[in-house]
Amino acid sequence: MKSIQTPTKRFLFDKTIDIPLTPSSPSSVAFDLSFSPMSSTRSMSPTIRKNSIGTAWSIELNKLRRCGSTYEVALCLRNVCELLTHIDKNDRIKYCKQDFLNSYKIIRKNKRIWTSELTAAIYNIETIYFNESFFQILPTILIQEILQWLPLADFSAVPCVCKEWKKLGSTDEIWRHFYDYKFIRFNPGTSPVSNHGFHDMYRRRVEDPQVGDRVEVSWNGKFRLESIDVYHGLAWWVAVVVDKHTSQSKYKIHYPGWDSRWDEWVPRSRLRWTVDTNVLESIRVNDIVELWCCGAHVPGAWLESYVRKVKNGRYCVGKVLSSGSLWVERDRLRLVRRGADETQTITKLSSPRKLLRSITSFRSTSIDDDDQNIHRSTCVTM
């Protein structure tokens, strides 16, 4: 028979524990794995009642490794939990964790005795006794407060971490914060009557803006504001929804600062939600950006472009003026996506497959990712 390695005994040999004697036969102990380890008051086997904790730990793990039935494993796990409650947290992490995981791997190979209940019990023990992350022991309310500081683009990955975060990521407390920040701060008259289902309400409103919502409207061509400069290219104009035909998916748009004769009906495909500007994000040469174009008395538009040069805190953007390039300050730009030197990229490729991948990955993407982020978050939280 293959010898079983004895767990290391390196801690608290002089400390003993006194547990009241109780029978440990199968007839006197119910088979139940739905225990709470930290609050467990069940007694250990009389054979380890007066041992030092280090010796008792080795004995229990040896018994755990030799278990021949699910019932025996359950009894050993109860005793292990009782021992762990008497061991300092630092000692549990430093000395006990690896011994326990090694024992778990051994008994896990015996598929005849392994059940889903044992898997849940092992996970429970690891989470409570061997978890080195302080984040896991924070109150739920505090975790929700922390997650609310994440942008929606980053929050969409939260439910993918684990089942607990998946459940936490769909709560009304978090999605109400996103809903208020996205819609109510610009259109306070559209607060929902219900206090439930903010996740679904957010998704529906992203797809179907309401009257009074601030949006941006795409328009491709040449335009001039209050100067002699003529801009050209794809521009996103600041606008407000003043009416809509839901059945036709069309929205009547008004451009603030402009006469009402410029109002128009546009399809949903020409709209996107207002994008927040991050002036702290660095911008480099070849990055795809949007340039803010405006007059002295009227709001303007965000015009797509790219950075040609950077010098002394100023940026040279190309393909925006009919007369040539334009030098602007950082506060007039917002980053759309990182650029790439196509010449250098192609020379580094070693196969047609990699070349094809690089071409397809360098496709144009909109700066407004709300629709994609909400769908990704919906897929993992519903």
Short mmCIF file of C-alpha atoms in Angstrom, two decimals, residues 40-276:
data_model
loop_
_atom_site.label_atom_id
_atom_site.label_comp_id
_atom_site.label_asym_id
_atom_site.label_seq_id
_atom_site.Cartn_x
_atom_site.Cartn_y
_atom_site.Cartn_z
CA SER A 40 -19.66 25.17 14.66
CA THR A 41 -19.79 23.79 18.20
CA ARG A 42 -19.72 20.11 17.30
CA SER A 43 -17.33 17.93 19.25
CA MET A 44 -14.28 16.20 17.91
CA SER A 45 -13.33 12.58 18.26
CA PRO A 46 -12.29 11.57 21.80
CA THR A 47 -8.95 10.31 20.47
CA ILE A 48 -7.80 13.86 19.71
CA ARG A 49 -9.55 15.55 22.63
CA LYS A 50 -6.39 16.25 24.65
CA ASN A 51 -3.83 16.46 21.87
CA SER A 52 -1.99 19.62 20.98
CA ILE A 53 -3.56 21.42 18.03
CA GLY A 54 -0.62 20.62 15.78
CA THR A 55 -0.82 16.90 16.56
CA ALA A 56 -4.61 16.89 16.32
CA TRP A 57 -4.41 18.59 12.93
CA SER A 58 -2.07 15.90 11.60
CA ILE A 59 -4.28 13.12 12.94
CA GLU A 60 -7.44 14.54 11.39
CA LEU A 61 -5.87 15.08 7.98
CA ASN A 62 -4.48 11.53 7.98
CA LYS A 63 -7.95 10.24 8.79
CA LEU A 64 -9.41 12.44 6.06
CA ARG A 65 -7.04 11.01 3.48
CA ARG A 66 -7.96 7.43 4.44
CA CYS A 67 -11.73 7.94 4.38
CA GLY A 68 -13.59 5.20 2.55
CA SER A 69 -17.10 6.64 2.54
CA THR A 70 -18.89 9.94 2.18
CA TYR A 71 -20.02 9.71 5.79
CA GLU A 72 -16.45 9.43 7.08
CA VAL A 73 -15.40 12.44 5.00
CA ALA A 74 -18.26 14.47 6.48
CA LEU A 75 -17.20 13.60 10.04
CA CYS A 76 -13.57 14.52 9.35
CA LEU A 77 -14.57 17.85 7.80
CA ARG A 78 -16.54 18.70 10.93
CA ASN A 79 -13.54 17.97 13.10
CA VAL A 80 -11.28 19.95 10.77
CA CYS A 81 -13.58 22.96 11.07
CA GLU A 82 -13.55 22.69 14.86
CA LEU A 83 -9.76 22.62 14.85
CA LEU A 84 -9.51 25.59 12.51
CA THR A 85 -11.60 27.72 14.85
CA HIS A 86 -8.88 27.31 17.50
CA ILE A 87 -6.01 28.23 15.17
CA ASP A 88 -4.88 31.77 14.52
CA LYS A 89 -5.72 33.12 11.07
CA ASN A 90 -2.08 33.68 10.12
CA ASP A 91 -1.19 30.11 11.15
CA ARG A 92 -4.13 28.75 9.17
CA ILE A 93 -2.89 30.45 6.01
CA LYS A 94 0.79 29.71 6.59
CA TYR A 95 0.68 26.11 7.83
CA CYS A 96 -2.77 24.57 7.39
CA LYS A 97 -3.93 25.70 3.97
CA GLN A 98 -1.55 23.66 1.84
CA ASP A 99 -1.98 20.55 4.01
CA PHE A 100 -5.74 20.79 3.65
CA LEU A 101 -5.59 21.30 -0.13
CA ASN A 102 -3.27 18.30 -0.51
CA SER A 103 -5.69 16.14 1.45
CA TYR A 104 -8.57 17.41 -0.63
CA LYS A 105 -6.82 16.42 -3.86
CA ILE A 106 -6.31 12.89 -2.55
CA ILE A 107 -9.89 12.20 -1.50
CA ARG A 108 -11.23 14.00 -4.59
CA LYS A 109 -9.78 11.22 -6.75
CA ASN A 110 -12.12 8.71 -5.13
CA LYS A 111 -15.18 9.32 -7.29
CA ARG A 112 -17.10 6.59 -5.50
CA ILE A 113 -17.42 8.65 -2.31
CA TRP A 114 -17.38 12.16 -3.76
CA THR A 115 -20.63 14.16 -3.98
CA SER A 116 -21.69 17.70 -4.83
CA GLU A 117 -22.41 18.29 -1.13
CA LEU A 118 -18.77 17.58 -0.31
CA THR A 119 -17.68 20.04 -3.00
CA ALA A 120 -19.85 22.75 -1.44
CA ALA A 121 -18.48 21.96 2.03
CA ILE A 122 -14.86 22.14 0.85
CA TYR A 123 -15.55 25.46 -0.89
CA ASN A 124 -17.18 26.78 2.27
CA ILE A 125 -14.15 25.86 4.37
CA GLU A 126 -11.72 27.43 1.91
CA THR A 127 -13.74 30.65 1.74
CA ILE A 128 -14.11 31.08 5.50
CA TYR A 129 -10.80 29.80 6.88
CA PHE A 130 -8.25 30.13 4.07
CA ASN A 131 -9.37 33.22 2.22
CA GLU A 132 -6.56 35.79 2.10
CA SER A 133 -8.68 38.48 0.47
CA PHE A 134 -10.08 41.11 2.83
CA PHE A 135 -12.60 42.06 0.18
CA GLN A 136 -14.58 38.85 0.74
CA ILE A 137 -15.32 39.66 4.38
CA LEU A 138 -16.64 43.15 3.68
CA PRO A 139 -20.37 43.78 4.24
CA THR A 140 -22.52 43.49 1.13
CA ILE A 141 -23.62 47.13 1.37
CA LEU A 142 -20.00 48.30 1.39
CA ILE A 143 -19.14 46.12 -1.63
CA GLN A 144 -22.07 47.66 -3.50
CA GLU A 145 -20.78 51.14 -2.69
CA ILE A 146 -17.36 50.20 -4.07
CA LEU A 147 -18.74 48.70 -7.27
CA GLN A 148 -20.81 51.81 -7.96
CA TRP A 149 -17.60 53.75 -8.57
CA LEU A 150 -16.78 51.57 -11.58
CA PRO A 151 -17.64 52.81 -15.07
CA LEU A 152 -20.19 50.66 -16.84
CA ALA A 153 -17.54 49.49 -19.33
CA ASP A 154 -15.50 48.02 -16.44
CA PHE A 155 -18.51 46.85 -14.45
CA SER A 156 -19.63 44.50 -17.23
CA ALA A 157 -16.81 42.12 -16.22
CA VAL A 158 -17.79 42.00 -12.52
CA PRO A 159 -20.50 39.30 -12.82
CA CYS A 160 -17.98 37.01 -14.54
CA VAL A 161 -15.79 36.76 -11.42
CA CYS A 162 -17.91 34.34 -9.39
CA LYS A 163 -21.50 33.40 -8.56
CA GLU A 164 -21.60 35.77 -5.60
CA TRP A 165 -20.55 38.74 -7.73
CA LYS A 166 -22.96 37.66 -10.46
CA LYS A 167 -25.82 37.89 -7.98
CA LEU A 168 -24.45 41.10 -6.49
CA GLY A 169 -24.02 42.68 -9.91
CA SER A 170 -27.74 42.46 -10.69
CA THR A 171 -29.05 44.15 -7.53
CA ASP A 172 -31.25 47.24 -7.76
CA GLU A 173 -28.91 49.20 -5.46
CA ILE A 174 -26.11 49.11 -8.03
CA TRP A 175 -28.21 49.55 -11.18
CA ARG A 176 -30.18 52.41 -9.70
CA HIS A 177 -26.91 54.28 -9.33
CA PHE A 178 -26.05 53.63 -13.00
CA TYR A 179 -29.58 54.59 -14.05
CA ASP A 180 -29.53 57.90 -12.16
CA TYR A 181 -26.04 58.82 -13.37
CA LYS A 182 -26.80 58.01 -17.00
CA PHE A 183 -30.29 59.44 -17.37
CA ILE A 184 -31.69 61.30 -14.37
CA ARG A 185 -28.82 63.78 -13.91
CA PHE A 186 -29.55 65.24 -17.38
CA ASN A 187 -33.30 64.59 -17.44
CA PRO A 188 -34.56 64.68 -13.82
CA GLY A 189 -38.21 64.67 -14.81
CA THR A 190 -38.06 61.04 -15.94
CA SER A 191 -37.46 59.30 -12.62
CA PRO A 192 -39.06 55.83 -12.57
CA VAL A 193 -42.06 55.22 -10.36
CA SER A 194 -40.99 51.73 -9.34
CA ASN A 195 -38.01 51.06 -7.11
CA HIS A 196 -37.38 47.62 -8.57
CA GLY A 197 -36.02 46.21 -11.81
CA PHE A 198 -33.46 48.94 -12.55
CA HIS A 199 -31.32 46.51 -14.53
CA ASP A 200 -34.09 45.91 -17.07
CA MET A 201 -35.15 49.58 -17.05
CA TYR A 202 -31.58 50.63 -17.84
CA ARG A 203 -31.37 48.22 -20.77
CA ARG A 204 -34.72 49.34 -22.23
CA ARG A 205 -33.89 53.02 -21.93
CA VAL A 206 -30.49 52.62 -23.56
CA GLU A 207 -32.22 51.07 -26.55
CA ASP A 208 -35.13 53.56 -26.57
CA PRO A 209 -34.31 57.15 -25.38
CA GLN A 210 -37.10 59.20 -23.81
CA VAL A 211 -38.18 62.75 -24.52
CA GLY A 212 -35.77 65.14 -22.83
CA ASP A 213 -32.75 62.83 -22.99
CA ARG A 214 -29.43 64.28 -24.14
CA VAL A 215 -27.94 62.43 -27.09
CA GLU A 216 -25.50 62.92 -29.93
CA VAL A 217 -26.49 62.73 -33.60
CA SER A 218 -24.17 61.58 -36.38
CA TRP A 219 -23.75 63.65 -39.54
CA ASN A 220 -21.15 63.14 -42.27
CA GLY A 221 -20.15 65.99 -44.53
CA LYS A 222 -18.83 69.59 -44.47
CA PHE A 223 -19.97 72.29 -42.05
CA ARG A 224 -18.92 75.72 -40.81
CA LEU A 225 -19.75 77.35 -37.49
CA GLU A 226 -19.00 81.03 -36.77
CA SER A 227 -15.53 81.11 -38.36
CA ILE A 228 -14.22 80.86 -41.86
CA ASP A 229 -12.87 77.38 -41.18
CA VAL A 230 -14.71 74.58 -42.94
CA TYR A 231 -14.77 71.27 -41.11
CA HIS A 232 -15.46 67.95 -42.79
CA GLY A 233 -15.85 64.33 -41.73
CA LEU A 234 -18.06 62.29 -39.41
CA ALA A 235 -19.35 64.54 -36.61
CA TRP A 236 -21.51 63.83 -33.57
CA TRP A 237 -23.76 66.82 -32.81
CA VAL A 238 -25.04 67.60 -29.31
CA ALA A 239 -28.85 67.29 -29.29
CA VAL A 240 -31.98 66.71 -27.20
CA VAL A 241 -34.88 64.36 -27.93
CA VAL A 242 -38.10 66.43 -28.16
CA ASP A 243 -40.45 63.82 -29.63
CA LYS A 244 -40.45 60.24 -30.87
CA HIS A 245 -42.37 57.65 -32.87
CA THR A 246 -41.72 54.41 -31.04
CA SER A 247 -43.31 52.20 -33.67
CA GLN A 248 -41.09 53.69 -36.39
CA SER A 249 -37.97 53.95 -34.19
CA LYS A 250 -37.61 57.61 -35.13
CA TYR A 251 -36.81 60.53 -32.86
CA LYS A 252 -37.30 64.25 -33.32
CA ILE A 253 -34.06 66.04 -32.44
CA HIS A 254 -33.43 69.64 -31.40
CA TYR A 255 -29.93 71.10 -31.42
CA PRO A 256 -29.44 73.43 -28.41
CA GLY A 257 -28.45 76.96 -29.45
CA TRP A 258 -29.79 76.48 -32.96
CA ASP A 259 -33.08 77.65 -34.41
CA SER A 260 -35.95 75.15 -34.37
CA ARG A 261 -35.94 75.05 -38.18
CA TRP A 262 -32.91 72.77 -37.85
CA ASP A 263 -34.96 70.20 -35.92
CA GLU A 264 -35.22 66.87 -37.71
CA TRP A 265 -36.46 63.31 -37.43
CA VAL A 266 -33.68 60.74 -37.33
CA PRO A 267 -33.59 56.93 -36.93
CA ARG A 268 -32.17 55.25 -33.85
CA SER A 269 -29.08 54.18 -35.81
CA ARG A 270 -27.92 57.83 -36.00
CA LEU A 271 -28.12 58.36 -32.23
CA ARG A 272 -25.76 57.60 -29.42
CA TRP A 273 -25.71 58.61 -25.79
CA THR A 274 -23.62 61.52 -24.58
CA VAL A 275 -20.06 60.37 -23.92
CA ASP A 276 -18.15 61.55 -20.85
#
